[in-house]
Structure formats: structure tokens, C-alpha cells
Coordinates of C-alpha atoms in Angstrom, one line a residue:
Chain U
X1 CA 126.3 92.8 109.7
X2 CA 127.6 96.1 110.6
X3 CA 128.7 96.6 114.2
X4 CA 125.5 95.1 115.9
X5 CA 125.8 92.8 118.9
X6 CA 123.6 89.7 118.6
X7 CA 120.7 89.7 121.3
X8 CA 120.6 87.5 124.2
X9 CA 118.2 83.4 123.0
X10 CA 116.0 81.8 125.4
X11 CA 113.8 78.6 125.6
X12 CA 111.1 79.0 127.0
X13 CA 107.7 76.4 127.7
X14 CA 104.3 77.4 126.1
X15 CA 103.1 77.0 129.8
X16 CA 105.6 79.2 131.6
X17 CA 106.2 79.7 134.9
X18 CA 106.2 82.8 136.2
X19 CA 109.7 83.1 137.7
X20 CA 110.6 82.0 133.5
X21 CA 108.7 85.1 132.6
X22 CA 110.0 87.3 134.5
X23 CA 113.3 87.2 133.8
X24 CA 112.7 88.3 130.1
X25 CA 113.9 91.3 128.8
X26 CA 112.6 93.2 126.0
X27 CA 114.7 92.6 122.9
X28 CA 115.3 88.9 123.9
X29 CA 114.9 86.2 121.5
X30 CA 112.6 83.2 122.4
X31 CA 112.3 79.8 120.7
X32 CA 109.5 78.1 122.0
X33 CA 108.8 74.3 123.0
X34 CA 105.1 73.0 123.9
X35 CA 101.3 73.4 122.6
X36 CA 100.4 76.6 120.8
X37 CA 96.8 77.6 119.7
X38 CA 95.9 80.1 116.7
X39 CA 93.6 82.5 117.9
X40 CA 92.1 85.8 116.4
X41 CA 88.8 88.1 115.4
X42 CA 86.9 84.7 114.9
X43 CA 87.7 82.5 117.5
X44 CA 87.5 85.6 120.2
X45 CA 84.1 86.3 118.8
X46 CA 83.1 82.7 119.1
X47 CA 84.5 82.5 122.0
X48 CA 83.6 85.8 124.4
X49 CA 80.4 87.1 122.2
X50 CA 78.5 83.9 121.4
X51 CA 80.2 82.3 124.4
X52 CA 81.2 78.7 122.5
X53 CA 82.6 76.3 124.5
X54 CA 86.1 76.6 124.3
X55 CA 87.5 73.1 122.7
X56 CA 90.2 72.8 124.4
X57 CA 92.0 72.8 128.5
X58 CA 93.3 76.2 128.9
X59 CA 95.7 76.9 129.8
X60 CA 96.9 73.9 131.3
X61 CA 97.2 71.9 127.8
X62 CA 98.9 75.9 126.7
X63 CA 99.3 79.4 127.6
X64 CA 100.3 80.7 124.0
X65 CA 97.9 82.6 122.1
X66 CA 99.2 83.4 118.5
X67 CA 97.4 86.3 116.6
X68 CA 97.8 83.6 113.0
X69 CA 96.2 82.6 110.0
X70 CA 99.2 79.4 108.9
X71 CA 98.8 78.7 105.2
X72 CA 98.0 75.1 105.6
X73 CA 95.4 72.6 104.4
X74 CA 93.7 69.8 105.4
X75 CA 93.8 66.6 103.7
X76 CA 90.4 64.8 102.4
X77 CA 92.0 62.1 104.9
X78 CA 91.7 64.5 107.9
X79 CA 95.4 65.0 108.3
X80 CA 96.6 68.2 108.0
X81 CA 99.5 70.3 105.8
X82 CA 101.1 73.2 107.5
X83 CA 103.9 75.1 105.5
X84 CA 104.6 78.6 106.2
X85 CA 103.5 80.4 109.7
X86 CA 103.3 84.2 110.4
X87 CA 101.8 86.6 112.6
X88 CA 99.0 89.0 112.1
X89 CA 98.7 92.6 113.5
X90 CA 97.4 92.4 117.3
X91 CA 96.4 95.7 118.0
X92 CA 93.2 95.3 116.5
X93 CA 92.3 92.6 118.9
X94 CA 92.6 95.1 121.6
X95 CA 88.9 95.1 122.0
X96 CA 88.7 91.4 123.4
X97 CA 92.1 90.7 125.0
X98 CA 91.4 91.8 129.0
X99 CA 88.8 89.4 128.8
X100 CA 90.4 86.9 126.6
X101 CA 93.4 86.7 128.7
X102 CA 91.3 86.4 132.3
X103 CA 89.2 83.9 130.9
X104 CA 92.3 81.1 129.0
X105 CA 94.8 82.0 131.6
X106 CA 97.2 83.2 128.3
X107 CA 100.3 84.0 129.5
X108 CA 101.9 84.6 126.0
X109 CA 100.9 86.5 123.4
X110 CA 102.5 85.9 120.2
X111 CA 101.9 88.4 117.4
X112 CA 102.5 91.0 114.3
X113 CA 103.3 94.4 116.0
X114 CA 102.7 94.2 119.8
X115 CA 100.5 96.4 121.9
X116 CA 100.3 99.7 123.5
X117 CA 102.7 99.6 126.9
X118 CA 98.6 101.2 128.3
X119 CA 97.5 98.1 127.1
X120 CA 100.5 95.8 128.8
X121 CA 99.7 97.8 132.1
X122 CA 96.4 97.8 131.9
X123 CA 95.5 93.8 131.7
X124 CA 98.6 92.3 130.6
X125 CA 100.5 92.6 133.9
X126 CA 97.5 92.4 135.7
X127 CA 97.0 88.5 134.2
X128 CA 101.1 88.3 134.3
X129 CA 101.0 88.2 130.7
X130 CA 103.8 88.7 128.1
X131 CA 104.1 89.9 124.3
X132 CA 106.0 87.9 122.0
X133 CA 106.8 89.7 118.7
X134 CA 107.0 87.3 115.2
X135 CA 110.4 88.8 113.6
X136 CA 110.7 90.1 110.1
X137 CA 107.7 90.3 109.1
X138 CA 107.6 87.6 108.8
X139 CA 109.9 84.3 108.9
X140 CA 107.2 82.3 108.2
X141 CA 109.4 78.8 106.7
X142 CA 111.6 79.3 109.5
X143 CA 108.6 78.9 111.7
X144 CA 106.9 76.6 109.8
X145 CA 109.5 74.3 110.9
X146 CA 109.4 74.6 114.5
X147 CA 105.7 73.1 114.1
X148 CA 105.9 69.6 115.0
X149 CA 102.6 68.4 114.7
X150 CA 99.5 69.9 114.0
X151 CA 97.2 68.1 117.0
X152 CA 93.5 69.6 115.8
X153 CA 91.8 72.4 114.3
X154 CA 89.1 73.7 116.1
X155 CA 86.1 75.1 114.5
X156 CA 87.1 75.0 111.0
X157 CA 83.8 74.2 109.6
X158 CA 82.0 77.6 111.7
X159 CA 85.1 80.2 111.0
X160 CA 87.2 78.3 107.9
X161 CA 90.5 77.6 107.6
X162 CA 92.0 81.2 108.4
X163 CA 90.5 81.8 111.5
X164 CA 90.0 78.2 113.1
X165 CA 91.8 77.7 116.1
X166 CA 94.7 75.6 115.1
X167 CA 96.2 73.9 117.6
X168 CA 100.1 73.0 117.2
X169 CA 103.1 71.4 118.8
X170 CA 105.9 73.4 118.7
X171 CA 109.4 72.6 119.0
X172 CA 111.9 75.2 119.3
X173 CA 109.9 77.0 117.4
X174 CA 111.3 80.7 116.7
X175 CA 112.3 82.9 116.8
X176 CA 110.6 85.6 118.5
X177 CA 111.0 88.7 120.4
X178 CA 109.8 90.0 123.7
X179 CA 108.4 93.2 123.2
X180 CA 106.5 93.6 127.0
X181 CA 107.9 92.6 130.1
X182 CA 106.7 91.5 133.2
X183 CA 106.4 95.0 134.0
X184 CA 104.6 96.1 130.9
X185 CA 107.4 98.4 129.1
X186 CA 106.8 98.1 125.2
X187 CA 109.8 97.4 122.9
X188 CA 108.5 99.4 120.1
X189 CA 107.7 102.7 122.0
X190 CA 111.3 102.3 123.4
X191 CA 112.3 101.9 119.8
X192 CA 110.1 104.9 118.4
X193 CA 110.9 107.2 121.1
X194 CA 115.2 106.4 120.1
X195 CA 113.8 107.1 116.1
X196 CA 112.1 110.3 116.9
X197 CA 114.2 112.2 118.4
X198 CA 115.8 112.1 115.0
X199 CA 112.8 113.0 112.6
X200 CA 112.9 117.0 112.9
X201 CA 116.4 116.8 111.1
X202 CA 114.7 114.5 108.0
X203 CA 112.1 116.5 107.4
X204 CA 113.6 119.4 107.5
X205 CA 113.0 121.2 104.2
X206 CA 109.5 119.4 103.6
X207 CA 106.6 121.2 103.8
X208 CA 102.8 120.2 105.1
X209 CA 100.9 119.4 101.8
X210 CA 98.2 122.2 101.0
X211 CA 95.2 120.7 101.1
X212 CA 94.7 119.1 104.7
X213 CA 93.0 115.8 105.6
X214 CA 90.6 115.4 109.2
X215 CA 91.6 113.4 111.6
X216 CA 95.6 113.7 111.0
X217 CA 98.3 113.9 113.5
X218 CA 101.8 115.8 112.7
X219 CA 103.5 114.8 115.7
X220 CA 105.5 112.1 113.9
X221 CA 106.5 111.0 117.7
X222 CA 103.0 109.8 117.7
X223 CA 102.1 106.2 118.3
X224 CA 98.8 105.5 115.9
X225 CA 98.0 102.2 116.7
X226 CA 95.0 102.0 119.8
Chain W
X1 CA 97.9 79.9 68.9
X2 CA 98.8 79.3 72.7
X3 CA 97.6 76.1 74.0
X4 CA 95.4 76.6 77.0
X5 CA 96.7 73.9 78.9
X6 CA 100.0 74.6 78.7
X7 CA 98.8 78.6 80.0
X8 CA 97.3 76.8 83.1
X9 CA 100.3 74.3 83.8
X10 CA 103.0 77.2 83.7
X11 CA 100.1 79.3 86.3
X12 CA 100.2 76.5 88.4
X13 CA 104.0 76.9 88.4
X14 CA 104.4 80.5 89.1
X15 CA 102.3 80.0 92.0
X16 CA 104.3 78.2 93.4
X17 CA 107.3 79.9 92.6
X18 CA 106.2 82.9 93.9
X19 CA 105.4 81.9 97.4
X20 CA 108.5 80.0 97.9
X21 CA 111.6 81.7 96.2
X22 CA 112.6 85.2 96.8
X23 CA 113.6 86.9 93.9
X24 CA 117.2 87.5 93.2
X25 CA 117.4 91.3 92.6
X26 CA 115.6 91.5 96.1
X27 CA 117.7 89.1 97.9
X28 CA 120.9 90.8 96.4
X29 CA 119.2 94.1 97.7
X30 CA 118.5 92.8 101.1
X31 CA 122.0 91.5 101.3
X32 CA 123.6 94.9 100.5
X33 CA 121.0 96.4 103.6
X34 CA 122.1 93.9 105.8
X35 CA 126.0 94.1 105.2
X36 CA 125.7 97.8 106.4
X37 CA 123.1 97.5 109.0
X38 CA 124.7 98.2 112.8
X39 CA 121.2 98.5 114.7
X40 CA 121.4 95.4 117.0
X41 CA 117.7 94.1 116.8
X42 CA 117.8 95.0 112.8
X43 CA 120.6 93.1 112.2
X44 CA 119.0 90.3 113.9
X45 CA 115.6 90.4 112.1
X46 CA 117.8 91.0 109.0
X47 CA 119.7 87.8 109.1
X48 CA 116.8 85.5 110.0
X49 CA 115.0 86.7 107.3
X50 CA 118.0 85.4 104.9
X51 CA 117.8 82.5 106.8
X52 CA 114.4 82.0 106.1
X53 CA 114.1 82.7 102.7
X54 CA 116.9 80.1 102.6
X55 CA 114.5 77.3 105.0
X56 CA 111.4 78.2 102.5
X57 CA 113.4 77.4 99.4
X58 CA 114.9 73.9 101.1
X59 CA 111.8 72.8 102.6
X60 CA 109.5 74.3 99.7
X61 CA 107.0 75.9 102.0
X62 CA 106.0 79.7 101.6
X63 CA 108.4 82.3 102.3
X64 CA 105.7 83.7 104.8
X65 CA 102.4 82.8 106.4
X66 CA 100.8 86.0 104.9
X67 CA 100.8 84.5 101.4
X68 CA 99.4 87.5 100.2
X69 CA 96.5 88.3 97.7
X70 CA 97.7 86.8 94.4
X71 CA 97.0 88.5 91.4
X72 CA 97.6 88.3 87.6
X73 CA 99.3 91.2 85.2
X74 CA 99.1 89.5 81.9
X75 CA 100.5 90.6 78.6
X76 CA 100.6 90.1 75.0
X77 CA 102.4 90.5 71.9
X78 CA 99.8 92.1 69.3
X79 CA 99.6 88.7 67.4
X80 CA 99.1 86.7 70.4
X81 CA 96.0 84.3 70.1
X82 CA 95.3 82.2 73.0
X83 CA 93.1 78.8 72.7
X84 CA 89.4 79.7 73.8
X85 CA 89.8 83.1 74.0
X86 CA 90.3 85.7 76.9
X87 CA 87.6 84.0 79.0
X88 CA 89.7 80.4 78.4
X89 CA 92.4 82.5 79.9
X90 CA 90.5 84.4 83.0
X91 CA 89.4 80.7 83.7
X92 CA 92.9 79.1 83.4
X93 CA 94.1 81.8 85.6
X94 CA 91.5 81.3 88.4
X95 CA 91.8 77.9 88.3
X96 CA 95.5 77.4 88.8
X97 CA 95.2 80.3 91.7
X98 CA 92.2 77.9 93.5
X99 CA 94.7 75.2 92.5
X100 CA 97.8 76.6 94.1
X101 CA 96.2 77.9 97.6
X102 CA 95.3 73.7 98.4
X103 CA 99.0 72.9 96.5
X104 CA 101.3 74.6 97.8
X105 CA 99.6 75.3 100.5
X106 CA 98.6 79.4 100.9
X107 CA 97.0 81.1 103.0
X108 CA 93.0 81.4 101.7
X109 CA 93.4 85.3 102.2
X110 CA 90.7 86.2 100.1
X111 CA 87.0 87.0 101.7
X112 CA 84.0 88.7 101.4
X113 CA 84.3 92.3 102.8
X114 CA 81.1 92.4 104.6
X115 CA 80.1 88.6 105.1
X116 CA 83.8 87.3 105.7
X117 CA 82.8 83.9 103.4
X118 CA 85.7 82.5 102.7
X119 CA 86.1 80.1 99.1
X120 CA 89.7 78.5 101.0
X121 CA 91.2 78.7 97.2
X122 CA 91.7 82.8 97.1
X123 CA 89.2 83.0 94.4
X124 CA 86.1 85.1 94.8
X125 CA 84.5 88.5 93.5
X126 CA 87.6 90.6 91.4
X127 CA 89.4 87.9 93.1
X128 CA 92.5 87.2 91.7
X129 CA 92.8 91.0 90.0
X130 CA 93.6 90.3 86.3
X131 CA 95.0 93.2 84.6
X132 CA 96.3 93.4 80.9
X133 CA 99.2 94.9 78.9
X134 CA 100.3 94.4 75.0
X135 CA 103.0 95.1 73.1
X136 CA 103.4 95.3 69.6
X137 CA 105.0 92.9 67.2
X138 CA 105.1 89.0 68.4
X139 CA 103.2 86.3 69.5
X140 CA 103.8 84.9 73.3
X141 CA 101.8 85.6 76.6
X142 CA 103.8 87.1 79.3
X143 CA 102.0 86.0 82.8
X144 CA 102.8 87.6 86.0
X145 CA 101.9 86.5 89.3
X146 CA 102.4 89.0 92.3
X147 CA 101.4 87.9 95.9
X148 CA 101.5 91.4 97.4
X149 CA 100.9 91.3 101.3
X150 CA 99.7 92.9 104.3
X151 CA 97.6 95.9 104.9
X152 CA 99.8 98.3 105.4
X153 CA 102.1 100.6 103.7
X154 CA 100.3 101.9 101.0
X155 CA 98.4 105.5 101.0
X156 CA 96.9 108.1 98.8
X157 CA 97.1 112.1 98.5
X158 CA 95.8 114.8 96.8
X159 CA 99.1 117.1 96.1
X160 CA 99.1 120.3 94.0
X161 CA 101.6 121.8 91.5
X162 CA 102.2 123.8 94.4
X163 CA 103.6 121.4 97.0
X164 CA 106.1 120.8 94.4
X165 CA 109.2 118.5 95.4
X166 CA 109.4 118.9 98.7
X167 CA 105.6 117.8 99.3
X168 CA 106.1 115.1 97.7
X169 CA 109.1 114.4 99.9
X170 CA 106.8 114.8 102.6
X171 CA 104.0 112.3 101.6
X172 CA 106.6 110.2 101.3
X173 CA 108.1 110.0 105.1
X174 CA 105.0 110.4 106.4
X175 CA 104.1 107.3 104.7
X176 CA 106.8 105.8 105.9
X177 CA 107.4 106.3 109.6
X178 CA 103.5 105.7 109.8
X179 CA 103.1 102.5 108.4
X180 CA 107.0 101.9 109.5
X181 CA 106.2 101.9 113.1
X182 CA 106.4 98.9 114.7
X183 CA 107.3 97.2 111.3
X184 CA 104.0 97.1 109.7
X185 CA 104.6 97.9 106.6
X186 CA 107.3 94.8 106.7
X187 CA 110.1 96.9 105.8
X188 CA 112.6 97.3 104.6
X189 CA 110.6 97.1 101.4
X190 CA 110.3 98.5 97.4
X191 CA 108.4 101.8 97.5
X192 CA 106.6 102.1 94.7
X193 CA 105.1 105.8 94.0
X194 CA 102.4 106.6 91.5
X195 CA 102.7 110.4 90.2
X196 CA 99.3 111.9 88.0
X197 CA 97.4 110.0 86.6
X198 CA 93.8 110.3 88.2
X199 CA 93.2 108.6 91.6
X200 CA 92.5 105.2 90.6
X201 CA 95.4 105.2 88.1
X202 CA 97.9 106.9 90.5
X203 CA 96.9 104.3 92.7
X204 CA 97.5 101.1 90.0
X205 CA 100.7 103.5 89.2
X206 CA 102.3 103.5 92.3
X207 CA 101.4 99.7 93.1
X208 CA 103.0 98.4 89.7
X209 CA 105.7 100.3 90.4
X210 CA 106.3 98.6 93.6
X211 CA 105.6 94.9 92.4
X212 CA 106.7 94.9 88.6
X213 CA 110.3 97.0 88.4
X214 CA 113.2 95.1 89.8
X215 CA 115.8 96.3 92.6
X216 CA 118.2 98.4 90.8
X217 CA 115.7 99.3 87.6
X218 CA 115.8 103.5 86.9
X219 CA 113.1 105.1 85.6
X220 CA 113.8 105.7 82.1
X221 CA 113.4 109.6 82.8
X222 CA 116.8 110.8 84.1
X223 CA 115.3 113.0 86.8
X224 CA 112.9 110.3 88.0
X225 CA 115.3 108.4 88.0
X226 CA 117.5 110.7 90.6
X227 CA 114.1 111.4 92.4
X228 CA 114.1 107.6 92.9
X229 CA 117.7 107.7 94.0
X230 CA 116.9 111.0 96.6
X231 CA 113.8 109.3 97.8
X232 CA 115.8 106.0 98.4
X233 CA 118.1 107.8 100.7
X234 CA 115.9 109.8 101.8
X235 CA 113.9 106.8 103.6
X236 CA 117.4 105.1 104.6
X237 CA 118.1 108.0 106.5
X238 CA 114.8 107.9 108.8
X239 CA 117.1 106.0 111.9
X240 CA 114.6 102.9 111.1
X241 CA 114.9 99.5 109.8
X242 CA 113.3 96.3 110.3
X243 CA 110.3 95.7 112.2
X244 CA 110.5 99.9 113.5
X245 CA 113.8 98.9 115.4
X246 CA 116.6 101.7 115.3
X247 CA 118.5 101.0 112.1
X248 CA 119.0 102.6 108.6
X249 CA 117.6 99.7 106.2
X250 CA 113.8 101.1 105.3
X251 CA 114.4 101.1 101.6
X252 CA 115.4 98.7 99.4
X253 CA 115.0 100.8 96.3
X254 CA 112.7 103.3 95.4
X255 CA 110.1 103.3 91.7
X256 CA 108.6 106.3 90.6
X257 CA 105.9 105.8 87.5
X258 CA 104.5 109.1 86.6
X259 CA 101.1 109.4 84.4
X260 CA 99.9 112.4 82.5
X261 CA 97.3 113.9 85.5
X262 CA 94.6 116.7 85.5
X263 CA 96.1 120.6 85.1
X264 CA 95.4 121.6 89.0
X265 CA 96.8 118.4 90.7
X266 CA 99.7 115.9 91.5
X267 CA 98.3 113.1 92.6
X268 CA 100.5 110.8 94.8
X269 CA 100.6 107.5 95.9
X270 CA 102.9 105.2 97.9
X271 CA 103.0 101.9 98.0
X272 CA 105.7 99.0 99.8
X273 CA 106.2 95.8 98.6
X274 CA 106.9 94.2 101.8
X275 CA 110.3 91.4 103.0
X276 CA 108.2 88.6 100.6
X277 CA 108.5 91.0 97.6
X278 CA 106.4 88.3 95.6
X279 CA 107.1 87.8 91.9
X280 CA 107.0 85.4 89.4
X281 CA 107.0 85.5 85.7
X282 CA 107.0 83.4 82.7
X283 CA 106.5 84.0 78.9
X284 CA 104.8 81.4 77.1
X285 CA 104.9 80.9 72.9
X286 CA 102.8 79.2 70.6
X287 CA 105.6 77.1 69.7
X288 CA 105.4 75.4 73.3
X289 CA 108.6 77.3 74.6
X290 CA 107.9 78.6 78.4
X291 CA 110.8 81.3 79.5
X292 CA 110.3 81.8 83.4
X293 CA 112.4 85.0 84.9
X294 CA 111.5 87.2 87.3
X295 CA 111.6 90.9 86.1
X296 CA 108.2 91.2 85.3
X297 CA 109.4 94.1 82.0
X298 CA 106.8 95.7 82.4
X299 CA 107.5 99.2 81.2
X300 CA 108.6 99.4 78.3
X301 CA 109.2 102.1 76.0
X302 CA 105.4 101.6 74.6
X303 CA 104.0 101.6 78.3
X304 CA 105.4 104.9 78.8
X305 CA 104.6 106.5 75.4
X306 CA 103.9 110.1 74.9
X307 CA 102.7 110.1 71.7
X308 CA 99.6 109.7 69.8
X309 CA 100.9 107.4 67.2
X310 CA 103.1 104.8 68.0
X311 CA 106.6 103.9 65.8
X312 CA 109.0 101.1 66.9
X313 CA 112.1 103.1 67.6
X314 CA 115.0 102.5 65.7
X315 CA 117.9 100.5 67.8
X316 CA 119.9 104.1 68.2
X317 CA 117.2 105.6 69.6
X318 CA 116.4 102.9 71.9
X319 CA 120.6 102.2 73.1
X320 CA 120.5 106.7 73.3

């Protein structure tokens, strides 16, 4: 493993207090214990667009929000089959988080990728709201087996198996990493910014391709997601 | 004559295999990355991926949530007759995907672009992508299941004669810090790069590159095959490894396939084949023998011919 330090572990409650969020730092890993929901494009839409009844107490019964399709089954008995778990990319749910998080009370968000530290300012802080990156991508066995129990799946029949809202039991399930904290600084524009300041000296000798393309940026500091 | 059953049976297998056990060139790969990797979140994500391939092969669940979109590269020897014929096959082939997604279980991926309908079995319109390849002399059916992930990593560009070497250096890290940012492209990863060709086959170049030549494999062309070294080091040398942390694993090795392209242009694409670099691969024979690896082979001498006519080269030529 080179020279590298291992980073600081936490466990922390799906429903967390706000004195347990705030002492997160970005780059710490999180194993987490409590009820989860899956919850994405489909379940947002439902949800904030055709304003559904959400099926379940939030966020009393949970707090975490993860941006995930598991690949799971369920059974012709009703029971359900849950083997590997992974995170999907969350800045294209950009769109319907300020009002997703005001309305469930999320206080965890649990994704592929992170946000823009604009967006952690702008309504995660507000709602005292954390990011929690999925590592890899993805460690989707070794998450599979923090899941406990798979309690329901919500409206699996109107959005199918990927984007029902899955509703899981998780125990010490991990890890992850926080990538906003309770002041809404973004692990990966920490990281990019560090890369960088590097990228003149890689490219050197390269040259811009002839033919150009609209819509480009060549400031490889650049973050392109938002 | 294959036996169609037995076609399906060995399907159902790969499937399975894929999804659940990392192949061993990558693994060695990623080990080598890891052993040298200092960044301290990196390392981290480094490790519990080797721990996780390690839980998905105990437990038998997939390696990752994103089980990908599985797809088929099937190919024959020139006698190769297959009970029922190619659509027996095509059918076999969709049914053990449809079979697989409920088995093992995978992610039901695959939807309709425009009315999101989903089948939950990954088999739909083009859905699972079977492609074809033969070979001359013999009678077996190599089938080759890749469960390529994510959206990300993979672009497209028009280069010219003129942008020579260093353009396509270019293209390249461009490719890479974009789609490396934040980890999205699920490095560190294969790059595969298609060269010529026109756009589709550049495309189909670049991704078979990525998914069917194992860690380690040169290009039999001795400079491609130092391109693929530069370009390895090239990416390793970014300052980024896993997840768009600080670190220096981006690459685990670097494929260049190269196909005869249009006078004016240079066509490039890139393409990464992500942490669950997907592969499994079995031949079957008519005798009933089933030989599973997991170096697909797919380019052979005759993939990459030149020539109009085609002559089994002589074993000199082919140990020269």
C-alpha cells in the first residue's frame, strides 16, 4: 500500500443527530446501522411531480437517501433476493434534491460521485444535510452484506424493480465516504483542485486537436458535472 | 454439430461467472496498482475493492450493483454447425441472459430509451448486443460474455493525419481527467482505444479493445504495442487514482486496435472498462467438451489481417 495513512472509521445511525453529523470530516469512512431507502429519477418524480404519497414515515423510520438501483429480485413468494448494492451518479438528481430533502427530512445522501460544494451550500446545509460517497466504484458484495433485511419495496409495480424505492436494514453497512460536511466543503473539488495544479506539466507537448467541437471547455481545472 | 442445450447451459454459466469473479489478469493488475499506490484515500478505495471482489466470490453475489449491460461476442471455427441454426443460438443466448438477471440476481439495466419499460431480465430491442467472429479451420463455438458498466468513460473524435501522435495523446487525457473526475469512469480501468476504421467501427474498435485483450496483452504491432506502453504511463502519471482522489493508479493497462480508416482522417476512440472489468468465456465442441477461461482471444492473426487472401501461416512465421 505505498506510504498512505489509513483514514479515520465511524458508525454512524441512518437517523443521525446533528451533533453526530457534525463532527464528520471529509475523507472519513462511515459504516452505517439503521433503515435505508433507495431513491432516484423515478421515485422523485413520483414523488415531487405527480405528488404520490410517500409510503413510508420520513424521516423518522430513516434519514438516508441512497441514489441505487441493488441487483435483487423478488421471489414469486413475495420475499425478496438482494446480492450486490452500488451507487449511481447523483448529480443528475440535482434538479429535485432542494425539494426532496425539505420535504423527507434526508439528512444523508448516499451516492456515485457527490455534488457540487454550490449545491452543498445551497440546500444541503440549509436542511443540515450530508453526502456520503459509495467507494470504488463500486464495492457492491461488500455492501450487499451490510443489508440485513430487505423490509419492502415500494412501488415496484408503477416504476419496476430498478427504480422502486427499496427499503433496507442495514447493519454496518459500508463503507463510505463523506464527501460534504456540515459546512458544505466538497471532497472531490478539494481532490481536483490538489490534481490540477499538476495537469499543465502532463500535457505538455499535446496539442488541441484541429477540428474543434461546441460547447468544450479546455480549462482541465474545470468541474463538468452541474 | 453443437448441441443447443448444452450452448444455453454453458450461457447460463458465464453469466454468472462474469458478475461474480474478477478476472485474474485484472486482479493481478489491480494488485500491482495497489502495492505502489501512496495517495491515502486511493489506497483505501484500492484495498476495499480487493476486499470486495474477495466478499463477491465467498458469498456468490455480483462483484457490483451496476451489473452492467451484458452482451455476447460469439465466435466460430469455419466448420462450426450449431443445432437450429444461428437463430437457435440468438435465442439460447437471450434466454440464458433473461435467465441470469432473476438467477444470479443482476441488476435489470436494460430499458427503453424513450419509454423507460423495463423487461427486469436485460433483454429488450438489440438487447443483449450479439456480435460474431470466425476463424478458420475447426469446429467449436467460442462464447463471450462482457457486462461492461456505467456511462461514463467512453468518447469519440474526429482526429486528422495532422494531429499526429501528440493529438492523440491529447484525446486521450482529456478523456481521462473528464470522465476521471470524481471517479466516474470507475477507474483505475483498461483503456481501450479504437484507431481508423470509420466512426461506428472505431467505436466497436476501441470498446473490444477495452473488454476482450487481457491485462498484460501487446498489440501484435511493435509500435502499438509501445504506444500502449506510453499511453499507459502516460495516464499513471495524471496525479489521479481511484474515485478522482490524488493518487497515480488511473490505468491498469492500455489496448490500442487500429483499423484501415478513410485517407483524410484518424478516427479515435476511447473507451474504460471500469473496477468490474466483466469477462467470461467458454469454448464449447461438438464432442460435448466446454473449456471456460477468461482471455476472450479475440484477435488473432486473422482478425487483424491485411491481406486480401487469407493463408494459415506457417508456425515460424507465427513464433517470428
Amino acid at each position: 500500500m505505498g506510504n498512505a495513512n489509513r483514514p479515520r472509521e465511524v458508525r454512524l445511525s441512518t437517523t443521525p443527530t446533528p451533533k453526530d453529523l457534525a463532527q464528520l470530516k471529509l475523507g472519513d469512512i462511515v459504516y452505517l446501522d439503521g433503515l435505508m431507502y433507495t431513491a432516484r429519477e423515478g421515485v422523485y418524480m413520483r414523488a415531487l411531480e405527480e405528488k404520490a404519497n410517500i409510503p413510508m414515515e420520513l424521516p423518522s423510520q430513516s434519514a438516508a437517501n441512497f441514489h441505487c438501483s441493488p441487483a435483487a429480485r423478488i421471489n414469486p413468494d413475495g420475499t425478496f433476493e438482494m446480492g450486490a448494492v452500488t451507487a449511481t451518479a447523483s448529480f443528475r438528481f440535482a434538479k429535485w434534491l432542494p425539494e426532496w430533502l425539505a420535504k423527507s427530512g434526508a439528512k444523508l445522501v448516499i451516492g456515485k460521485g457527490g455534488m457540487s460544494s454550490k449545491d452543498y451550500k445551497k440546500y444541503f446545509v440549509p436542511n443540515g444535510a450530508i453526502y456520503l460517497s459509495t467507494v470504488g466504484y463500486g464495492t457492491g458484495a461488500l455492501l450487499g452484506r451490510g443489508v440485513e433485511n430487505v423490509e419492502a419495496v415500494h412501488w415496484n409495480e408503477e416504476l419496476g424493480l430498478a427504480q422502486a424505492m427499496w427499503v433496507i436494514r442495514c447493519k454496518k453497512m459500508g463503507p463510505f465516504i463523506v464527501a460534504s460536511d456540515s459546512e458544505g466543503n466538497c471532497l472531490f473539488e478539494r481532490e481536483n483542485e490538489r490534481i490540477s495544479a499538476n495537469l499543465h506539466k502532463v500535457y505538455e507537448g499535446t496539442k488541441p486537436a484541429t477540428l474543434k467541437r461546441f460547447g468544450e471547455t479546455d480549462d482541465k481545472s474545470e468541474e463538468l458535472i452541474g | 454439430m453443437i448441441s443447443i442445450d448444452l450452448i444455453q447451459k454453458t450461457a447460463e454459466t458465464l453469466m454468472d461467472k462474469a458478475a461474480i469473479e474478477i478476472p485474474e489478469d485484472y486482479l493481478d493488475g489491480l494488485k500491482s496498482a495497489a502495492a505502489v499506490e501512496d495517495g491515502d484515500l486511493s489506497s483505501f478505495v484500492l484495498q476495499a475493492m480487493l476486499e470486495n471482489y474477495e466478499a463477491a466470490k465467498e458469498d456468490r453475489r455480483a462483484m457490483c450493483g451496476d451489473t452492467g449491460t451484458p452482451r455476447w461476442y460469439v465466435k466460430m471455427g469455419n466448420e462450426t454447425q450449431i443445432e437450429g441454426g444461428p437463430i437457435a443460438l440468438e435465442t439460447a443466448l437471450r434466454r440464458a441472459t433473461a435467465n441470469a438477471t432473476n438467477g444470479v440476481p443482476l441488476r435489470p439495466n436494460r430499458v427503453h430509451p424513450l419509454w423507460r419499460t423495463d423487461h427486469d431480465n436485460n433483454v429488450g430491442i438489440g438487447a443483449p448486443e450479439i456480435e460474431y467472429g470466425y476463424e478458420p479451420g475447426g469446429e467449436w463455438i467460442d462464447l463471450i460474455t462482457v457486462h461492461k458498466g456505467g456511462l461514463f468513460g467512453t468518447d469519440y473524435r474526429m482526429l486528422f493525419p495532422s494531429d499526429g501522435i501528440q493529438g492523440i495523446k491529447r484525446f486521450f487525457l482529456d478523456s481521462l481527467v473528464a470522465f476521471g473526475k470524481r471517479g466516474l469512469a470507475c477507474q483505475p480501468a483498461i483503456i481501450g482505444i479504437g484507431l481508423g476504421g470509420c466512426k461506428d467501427t472505431c467505436m466497436v474498435l476501441g470498446k473490444r479493445a477495452a473488454c476482450l485483450r487481457t491485462v498484460g496483452d501487446r498489440n501484435s504491432d511493435p509500435k502499438i504495442a509501445k504506444l500502449e506502453m506510453e499511453l499507459k504511463e502516460l495516464g499513471n502519471s495524471i496525479g489521479m487514482g481511484a474515485m478522482g482522489f490524488v493518487g497515480k493508479s488511473m490505468v491498469i493497462d492500455t489496448h490500442i486496435e487500429v483499423g484501415y480508416c478513410h485517407t483524410g482522417g484518424m478516427q479515435m476512440s476511447v473507451h474504460a472498462f471500469c473496477l468490474s472489468s466483466r469477462r467470461a468465456v467458454a469454448r464449447v465442441y461438438a464432442d460435448g467438451r466446454v473449456e471456460y477461461r477468461t482471455d476472450p482471444d479475440w484477435f488473432t492473426d486473422y482478425q487483424r489481417r491485411e491481406t486480401v487472401e487469407w493463408e494459415m501461416p506457417t508456425d515460424h512465421e507465427r513464433s517470428a
